XYZ file of C-alpha atoms in Angstrom:
186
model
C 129.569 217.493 62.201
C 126.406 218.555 61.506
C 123.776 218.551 58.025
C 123.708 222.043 58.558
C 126.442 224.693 57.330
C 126.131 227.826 58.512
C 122.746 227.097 59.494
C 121.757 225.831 56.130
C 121.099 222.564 55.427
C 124.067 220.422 53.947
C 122.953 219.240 50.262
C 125.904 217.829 48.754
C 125.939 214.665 47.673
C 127.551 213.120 50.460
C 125.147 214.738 52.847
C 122.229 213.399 50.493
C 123.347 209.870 50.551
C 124.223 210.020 54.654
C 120.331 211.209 55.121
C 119.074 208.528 52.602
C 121.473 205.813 54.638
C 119.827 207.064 57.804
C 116.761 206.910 56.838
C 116.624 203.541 55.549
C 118.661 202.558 58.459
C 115.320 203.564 60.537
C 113.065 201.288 58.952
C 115.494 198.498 58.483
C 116.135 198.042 62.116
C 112.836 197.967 63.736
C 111.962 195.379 60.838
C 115.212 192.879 61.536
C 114.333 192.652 64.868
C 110.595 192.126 64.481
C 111.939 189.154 61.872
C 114.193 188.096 64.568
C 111.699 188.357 67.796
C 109.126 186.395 65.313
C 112.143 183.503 64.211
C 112.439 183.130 68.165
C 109.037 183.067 69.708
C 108.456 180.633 66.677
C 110.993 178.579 67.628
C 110.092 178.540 71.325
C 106.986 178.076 70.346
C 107.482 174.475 67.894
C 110.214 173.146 70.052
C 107.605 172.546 72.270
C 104.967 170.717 70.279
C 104.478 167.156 69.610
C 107.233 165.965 66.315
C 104.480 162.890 65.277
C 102.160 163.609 62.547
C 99.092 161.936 63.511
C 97.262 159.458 61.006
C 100.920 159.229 59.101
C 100.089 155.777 60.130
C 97.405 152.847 61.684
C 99.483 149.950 63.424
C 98.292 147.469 65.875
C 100.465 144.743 68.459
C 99.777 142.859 71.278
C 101.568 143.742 74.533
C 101.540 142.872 78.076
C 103.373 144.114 81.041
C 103.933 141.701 84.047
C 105.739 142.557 86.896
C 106.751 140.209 89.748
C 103.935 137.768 88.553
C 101.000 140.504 88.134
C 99.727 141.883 84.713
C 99.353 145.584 84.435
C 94.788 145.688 83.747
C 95.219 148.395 80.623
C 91.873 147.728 79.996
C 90.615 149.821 82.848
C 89.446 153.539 81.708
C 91.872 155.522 83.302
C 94.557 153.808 79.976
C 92.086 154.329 77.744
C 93.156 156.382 74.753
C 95.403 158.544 77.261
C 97.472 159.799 73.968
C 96.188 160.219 70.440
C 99.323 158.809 69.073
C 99.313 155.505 70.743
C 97.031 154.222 72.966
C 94.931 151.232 74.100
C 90.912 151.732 73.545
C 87.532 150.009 73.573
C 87.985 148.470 77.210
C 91.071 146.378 75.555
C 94.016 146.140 77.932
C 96.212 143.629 74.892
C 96.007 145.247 71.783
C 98.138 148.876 70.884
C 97.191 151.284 68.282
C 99.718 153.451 66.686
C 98.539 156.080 64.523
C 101.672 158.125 63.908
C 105.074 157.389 62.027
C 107.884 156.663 64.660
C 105.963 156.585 68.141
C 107.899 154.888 70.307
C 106.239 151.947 73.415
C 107.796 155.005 75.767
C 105.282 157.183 74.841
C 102.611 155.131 75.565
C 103.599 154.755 79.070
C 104.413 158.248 79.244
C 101.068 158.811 78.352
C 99.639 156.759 81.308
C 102.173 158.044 84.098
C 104.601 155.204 83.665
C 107.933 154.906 82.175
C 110.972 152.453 81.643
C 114.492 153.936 81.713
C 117.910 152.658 83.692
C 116.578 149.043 83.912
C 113.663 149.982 86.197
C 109.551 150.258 85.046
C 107.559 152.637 87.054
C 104.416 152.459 87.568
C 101.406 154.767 87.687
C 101.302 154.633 91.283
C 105.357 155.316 91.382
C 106.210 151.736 92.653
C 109.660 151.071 90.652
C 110.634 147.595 89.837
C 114.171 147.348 89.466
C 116.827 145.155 88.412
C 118.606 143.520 91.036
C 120.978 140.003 92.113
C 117.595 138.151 91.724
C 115.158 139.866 89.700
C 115.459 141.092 86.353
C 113.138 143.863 83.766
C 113.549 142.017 80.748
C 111.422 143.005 77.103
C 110.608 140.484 74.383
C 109.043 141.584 70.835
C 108.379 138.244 68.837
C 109.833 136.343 70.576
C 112.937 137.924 70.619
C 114.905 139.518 73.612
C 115.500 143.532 72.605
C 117.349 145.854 74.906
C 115.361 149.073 74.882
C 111.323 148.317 74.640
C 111.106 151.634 75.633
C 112.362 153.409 72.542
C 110.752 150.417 70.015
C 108.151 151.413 67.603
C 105.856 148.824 67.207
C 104.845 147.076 63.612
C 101.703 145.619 62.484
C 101.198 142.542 64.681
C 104.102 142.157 66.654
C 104.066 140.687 70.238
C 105.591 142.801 73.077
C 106.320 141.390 76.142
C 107.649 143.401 79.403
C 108.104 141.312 82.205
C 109.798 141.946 85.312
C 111.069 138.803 87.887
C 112.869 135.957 88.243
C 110.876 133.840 85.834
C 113.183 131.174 84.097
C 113.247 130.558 80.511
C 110.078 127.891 80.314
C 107.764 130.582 82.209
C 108.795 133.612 79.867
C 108.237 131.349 76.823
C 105.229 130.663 78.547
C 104.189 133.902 78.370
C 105.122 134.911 74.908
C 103.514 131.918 73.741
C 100.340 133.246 75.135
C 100.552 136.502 73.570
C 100.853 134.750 69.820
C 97.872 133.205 70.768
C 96.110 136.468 71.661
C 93.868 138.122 69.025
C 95.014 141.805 67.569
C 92.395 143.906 68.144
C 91.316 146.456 65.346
C-alpha cells in the first residue's frame, strides 16, 4: 500500500505517524551503528594497550638470575630500561624498579626477550633451561621458595632469586645470602 490514494497523498493520521516513524527511523539507524562501529574500534583499540598505570607506584628489589652456575650481566645496555614499567637502569644489573601498580617479574623479562613459563627460563638468545632428573629452575623471594616468580610483583626491598641447576641447599643459601647483602639501588 502506498501514501498515495488516488494519486493524492495519504494524510490521515495513521499515514502521518507511519511517515514520522520512517523518518526518524532514517536518522536513528545510521546513528546506532556509528555508536556501535565507535564501541568496537574502541574496544579493539584498548584491548590492545598496556593495563599498568605508570607512576601508580616507585618500588625497588634486588634480583639475580643464575643459570647452570652463570649470572645473567643485566647491567649491560641492551637491559637497560627496556620497559617503562619495570626495568633495570644506570648500568645496574641487581637492583629492579617498578613504577606501576601490579607489574609482574614476567614483564620484565618480557621486556628483554626472555621469559619463564612450564618450568623452563629462556633466554635472550633462545637457549631454554629446563627442568629435568638432575637439574631444577627453582625462584626464591626472601628467602623463601615461591612457585611462580614469573607472575610475582615485587615489594620495596625484597630479594629475588632465579636460579637454575643442581645446586644443593648450602649453595642456594649461599646465594640468597649474598643478595641480602647487596645494596638496593635508588
Amino acid at each position: 500500500m502506498s501514501g498515495k490514494k488516488g494519486g493524492k497523498r495519504d494524510d490521515s493520521y495513521f499515514a502521518a505517524g507511519r511517515r514520522k516513524r520512517n523518518k526518524a527511523l532514517m536518522i536513528a539507524i545510521p546513528v546506532a551503528a556509528a555508536v556501535i562501529i565507535g564501541a568496537v574500534a574502541a574496544g579493539l583499540f584498548y584491548a590492545g594497550q598496556n593495563p599498568y598505570v605508570l607512576g601508580s607506584t616507585h618500588e625497588h628489589a634486588v634480583f639475580a638470575v643464575k643459570l647452570d652456575g652463570q649470572a645473567i650481566d643485566f647491567s649491560q645496555s641492551k637491559y637497560q630500561l627496556a620497559s617503562r614499567y619495570i626495568h633495570v637502569e644506570r648500568d645496574d644489573g641487581t637492583t629492579l624498579h617498578l613504577h606501576a601498580d601490579g607489574v609482574p617479574f614476567g614483564e620484565f623479562l618480557k621486556s628483554v626477550n626472555m621469559k619463564m613459563e612450564n618450568d623452563c627460563f629462556t633466554r635472550d638468545d633462545g637457549t631454554q633451561f629446563c627442568d629435568n632428573e638432575e637439574k631444577n629452575l627453582r625462584s626464591f623471594v626472601n628467602g623463601e621458595e615461591i612457585e611462580s616468580m614469573s607472575s610475582y610483583v615485587l615489594k620495596e626491598d625484597d630479594r629475588m632469586l632465579v636460579i637454575y641447576g643442581s645446586e644443593n641447599d648450602a649453595a642456594i643459601q649461599s646465594e640468597i645470602d649474598a643478595l641480602k647483602n647487596t645494596p638496593v639501588k635508588k
